[in-house]
Short mmCIF file of C-alpha atoms in Angstrom, two decimals:
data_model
loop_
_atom_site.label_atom_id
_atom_site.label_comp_id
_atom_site.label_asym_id
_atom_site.label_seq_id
_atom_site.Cartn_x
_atom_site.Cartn_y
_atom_site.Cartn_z
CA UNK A 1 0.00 0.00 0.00
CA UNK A 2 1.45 3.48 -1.17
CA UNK A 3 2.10 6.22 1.33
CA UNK A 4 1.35 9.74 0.93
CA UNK A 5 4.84 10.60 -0.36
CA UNK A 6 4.69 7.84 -2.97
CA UNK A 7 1.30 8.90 -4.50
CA UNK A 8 2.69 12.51 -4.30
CA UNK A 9 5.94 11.36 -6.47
CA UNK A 10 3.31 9.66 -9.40
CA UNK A 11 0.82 12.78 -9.34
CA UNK A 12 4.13 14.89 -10.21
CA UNK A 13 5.69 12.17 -12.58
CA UNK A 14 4.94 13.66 -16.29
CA UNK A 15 5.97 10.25 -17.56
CA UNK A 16 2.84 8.52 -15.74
CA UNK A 17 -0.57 8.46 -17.56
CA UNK A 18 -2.92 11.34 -16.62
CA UNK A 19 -5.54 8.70 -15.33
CA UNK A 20 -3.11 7.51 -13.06
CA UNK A 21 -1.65 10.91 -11.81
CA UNK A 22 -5.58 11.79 -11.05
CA UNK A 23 -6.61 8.33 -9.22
CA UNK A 24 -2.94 9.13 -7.28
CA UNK A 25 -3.91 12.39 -5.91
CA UNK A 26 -7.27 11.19 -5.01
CA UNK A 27 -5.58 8.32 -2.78
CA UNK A 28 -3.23 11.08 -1.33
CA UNK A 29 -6.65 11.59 0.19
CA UNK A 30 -7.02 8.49 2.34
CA UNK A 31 -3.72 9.48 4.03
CA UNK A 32 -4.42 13.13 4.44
CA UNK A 33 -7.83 14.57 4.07
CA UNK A 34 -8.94 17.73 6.89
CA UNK A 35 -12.24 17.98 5.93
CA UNK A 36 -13.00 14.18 5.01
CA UNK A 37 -12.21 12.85 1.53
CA UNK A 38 -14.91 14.52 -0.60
CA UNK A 39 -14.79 18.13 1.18
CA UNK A 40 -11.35 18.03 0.52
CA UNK A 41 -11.16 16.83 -2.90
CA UNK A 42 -14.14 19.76 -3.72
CA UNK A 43 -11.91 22.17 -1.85
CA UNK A 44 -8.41 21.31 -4.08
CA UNK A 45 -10.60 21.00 -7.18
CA UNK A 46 -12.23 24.65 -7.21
CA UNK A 47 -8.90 26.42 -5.89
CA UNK A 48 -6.85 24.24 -8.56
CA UNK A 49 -9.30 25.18 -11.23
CA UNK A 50 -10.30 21.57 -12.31
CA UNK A 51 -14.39 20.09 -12.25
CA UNK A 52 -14.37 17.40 -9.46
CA UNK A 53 -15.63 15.04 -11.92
CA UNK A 54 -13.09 15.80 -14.71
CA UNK A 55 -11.42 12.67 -16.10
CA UNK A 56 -8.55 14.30 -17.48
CA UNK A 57 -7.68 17.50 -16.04
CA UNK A 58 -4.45 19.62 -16.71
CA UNK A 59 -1.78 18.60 -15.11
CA UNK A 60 -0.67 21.84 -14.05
CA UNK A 61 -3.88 21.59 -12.48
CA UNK A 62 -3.32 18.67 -10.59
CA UNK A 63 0.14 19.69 -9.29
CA UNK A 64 -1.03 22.66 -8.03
CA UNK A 65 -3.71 20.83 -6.04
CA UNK A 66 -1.28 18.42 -4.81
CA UNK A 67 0.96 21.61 -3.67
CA UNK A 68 -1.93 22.65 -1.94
CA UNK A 69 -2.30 19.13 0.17
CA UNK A 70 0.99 19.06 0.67
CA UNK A 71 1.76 22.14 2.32
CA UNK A 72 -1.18 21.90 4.55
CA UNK A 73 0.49 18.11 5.50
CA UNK A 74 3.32 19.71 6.50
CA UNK A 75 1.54 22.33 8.73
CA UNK A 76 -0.38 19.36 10.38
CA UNK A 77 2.97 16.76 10.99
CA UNK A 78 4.60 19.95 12.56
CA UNK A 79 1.46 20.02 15.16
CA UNK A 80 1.87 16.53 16.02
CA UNK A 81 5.18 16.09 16.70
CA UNK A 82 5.02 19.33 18.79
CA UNK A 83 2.15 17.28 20.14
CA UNK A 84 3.62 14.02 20.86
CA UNK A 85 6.65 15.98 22.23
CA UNK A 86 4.39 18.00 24.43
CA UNK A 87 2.93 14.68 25.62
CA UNK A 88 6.04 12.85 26.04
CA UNK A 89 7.28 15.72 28.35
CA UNK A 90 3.71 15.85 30.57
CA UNK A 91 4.49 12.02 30.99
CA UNK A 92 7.67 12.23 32.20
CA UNK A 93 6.44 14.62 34.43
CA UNK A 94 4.05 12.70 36.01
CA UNK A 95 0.87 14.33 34.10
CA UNK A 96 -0.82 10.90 32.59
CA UNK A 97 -4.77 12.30 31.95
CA UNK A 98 -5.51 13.75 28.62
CA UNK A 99 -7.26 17.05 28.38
CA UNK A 100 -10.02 17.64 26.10
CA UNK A 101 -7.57 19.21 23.40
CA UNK A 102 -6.02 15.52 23.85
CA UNK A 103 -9.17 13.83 23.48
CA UNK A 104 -9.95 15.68 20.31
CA UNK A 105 -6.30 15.18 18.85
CA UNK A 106 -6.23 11.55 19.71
CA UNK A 107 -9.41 11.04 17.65
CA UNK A 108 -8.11 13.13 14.41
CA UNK A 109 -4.65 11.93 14.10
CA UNK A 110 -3.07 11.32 11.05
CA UNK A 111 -4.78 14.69 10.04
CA UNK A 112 -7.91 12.63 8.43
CA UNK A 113 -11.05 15.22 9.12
CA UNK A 114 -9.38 17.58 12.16
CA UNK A 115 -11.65 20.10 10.38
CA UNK A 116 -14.49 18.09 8.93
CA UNK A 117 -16.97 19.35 6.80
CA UNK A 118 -20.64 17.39 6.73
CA UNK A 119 -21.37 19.08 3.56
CA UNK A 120 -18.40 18.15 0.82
CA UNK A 121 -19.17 21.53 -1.29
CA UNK A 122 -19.33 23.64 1.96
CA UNK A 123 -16.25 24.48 3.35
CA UNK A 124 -13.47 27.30 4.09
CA UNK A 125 -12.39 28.79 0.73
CA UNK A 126 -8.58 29.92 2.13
CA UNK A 127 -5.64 27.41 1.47
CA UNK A 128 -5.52 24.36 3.43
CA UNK A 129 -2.29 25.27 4.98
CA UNK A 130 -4.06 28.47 6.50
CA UNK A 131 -7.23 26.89 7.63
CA UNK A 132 -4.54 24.39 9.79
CA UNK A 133 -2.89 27.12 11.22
CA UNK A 134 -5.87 29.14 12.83
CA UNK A 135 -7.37 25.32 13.70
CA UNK A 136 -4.09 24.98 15.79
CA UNK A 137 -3.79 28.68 16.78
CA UNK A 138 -7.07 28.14 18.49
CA UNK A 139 -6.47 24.91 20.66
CA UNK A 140 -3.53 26.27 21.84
CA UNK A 141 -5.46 29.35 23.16
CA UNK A 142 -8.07 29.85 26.00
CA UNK A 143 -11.38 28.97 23.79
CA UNK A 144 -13.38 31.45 22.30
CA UNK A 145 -17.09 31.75 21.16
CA UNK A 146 -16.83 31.73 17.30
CA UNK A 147 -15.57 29.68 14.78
CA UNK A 148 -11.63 29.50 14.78
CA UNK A 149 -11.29 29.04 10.86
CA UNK A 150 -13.70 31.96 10.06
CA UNK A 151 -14.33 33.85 13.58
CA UNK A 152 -17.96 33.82 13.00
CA UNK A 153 -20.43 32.83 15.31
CA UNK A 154 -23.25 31.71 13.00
CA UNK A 155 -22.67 28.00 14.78
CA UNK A 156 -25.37 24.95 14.74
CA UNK A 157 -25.48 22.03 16.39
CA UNK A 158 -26.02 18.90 13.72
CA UNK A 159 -28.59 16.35 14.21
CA UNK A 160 -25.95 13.75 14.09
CA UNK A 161 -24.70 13.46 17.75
CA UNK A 162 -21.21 13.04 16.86
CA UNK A 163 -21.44 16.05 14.49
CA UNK A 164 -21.18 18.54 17.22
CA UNK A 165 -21.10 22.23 16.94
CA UNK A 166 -20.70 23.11 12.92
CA UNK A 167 -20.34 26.83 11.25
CA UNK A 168 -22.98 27.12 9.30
CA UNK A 169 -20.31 29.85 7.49
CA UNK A 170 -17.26 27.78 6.53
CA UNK A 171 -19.09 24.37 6.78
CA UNK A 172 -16.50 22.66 9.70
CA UNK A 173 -17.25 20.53 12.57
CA UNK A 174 -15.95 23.10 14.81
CA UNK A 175 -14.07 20.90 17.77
CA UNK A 176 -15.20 21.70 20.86
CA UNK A 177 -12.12 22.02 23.01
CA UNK A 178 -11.82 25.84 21.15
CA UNK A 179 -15.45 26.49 22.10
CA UNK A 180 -15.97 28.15 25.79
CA UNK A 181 -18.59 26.22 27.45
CA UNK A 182 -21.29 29.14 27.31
CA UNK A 183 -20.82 28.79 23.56
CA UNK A 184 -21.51 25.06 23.25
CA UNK A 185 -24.58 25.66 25.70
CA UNK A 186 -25.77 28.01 23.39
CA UNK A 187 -25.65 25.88 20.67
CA UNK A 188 -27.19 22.83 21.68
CA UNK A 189 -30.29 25.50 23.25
CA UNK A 190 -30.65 26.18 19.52
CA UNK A 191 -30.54 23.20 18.13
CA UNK A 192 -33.36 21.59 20.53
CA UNK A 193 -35.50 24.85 19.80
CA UNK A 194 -35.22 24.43 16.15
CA UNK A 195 -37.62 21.48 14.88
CA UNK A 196 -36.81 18.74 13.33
CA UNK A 197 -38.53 19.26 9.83
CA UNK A 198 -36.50 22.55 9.58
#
């Protein structure tokens, strides 16, 4: 099974077939996807300038997109092993319980959905790379009561109750370590005042 580096290598390779370079950069996706495979591979798609369901886009095209993923891997790897160094040091200092930031990580690592998006063609419209950074900037801060990828505070709470507190803005399933717990009160109170045929 190919790792993220490999796939990389035969999206860039001019020599490989452009069916192949495509189907690559789509399995770069089950290694590194923030907002789950299809948001994601809408996302690259419209900032690369290629139709998600174009068989043979440019390859210029697909490069770019793949520039794209890659730089927003290497914001994420950074953040975990700053993690797992941040761990390793609580440990050895006698700190073994998780916090909630820890909870969250320890359910999104490898960087597959840490900003998940329910809806694939609703989601932030910066680069990848930038959306990771104010994700991280905010669970490393004291937690706020907007969205950390687009500060707003137009939040829901999805039926689904795994989805947890989304922005009905950017699309994400905001995680709720960077929420204050006012702000996840509030929006749960919505969502049981809104019906469910709404």
């Amino acid at each position: 099974m190919a790792g993220f580096r490999s796939l990389a290598r035969q999206v860039r390779d001019p020599r490989n077939d452009l069916a192949l370079r495509r189907y690559s950069l789509r399995k770069c996706l089950e290694r590194f996807a923030p907002y789950g495979h299809r948001a994601t591979w809408d996302h690259l798609c419209s900032r690369a300038g290629f139709d998600p369901e174009d068989r043979s886009p440019d390859p210029a095209r697909l490069v770019a997109a793949l520039d794209e993923l890659e730089a927003a891997r290497a914001v994420w790897l950074a953040y975990e092993a700053q993690f797992a160094e941040r761990r390793r040091r609580e440990k050895h200092d006698g700190l073994r319980s998780p916090g909630s930031v820890d909870d969250w990580h320890r359910l999104t690592w490898g960087g597959f959905g840490v900003a998940w998006c329910d809806d694939p063609r609703v989601h932030p419209e910066g680069a990848l790379a930038d959306v990771l950074r104010r994700l991280i900037a905010a669970l490393e801060r004291e937690p706020r009561d907007v969205c950390p990828v687009c500060t707003r505070s137009d939040l829901t709470w999805k039926p689904d109750p795994d989805a947890g507190p989304t922005c009905r803005t950017c699309g994400i399933v905001v995680p709720r370590p960077v929420l204050t717990p006012a702000a996840l009160q509030r929006v749960r109170q919505s969502a049981i005042l809104v019906p469910l045929s709404a």
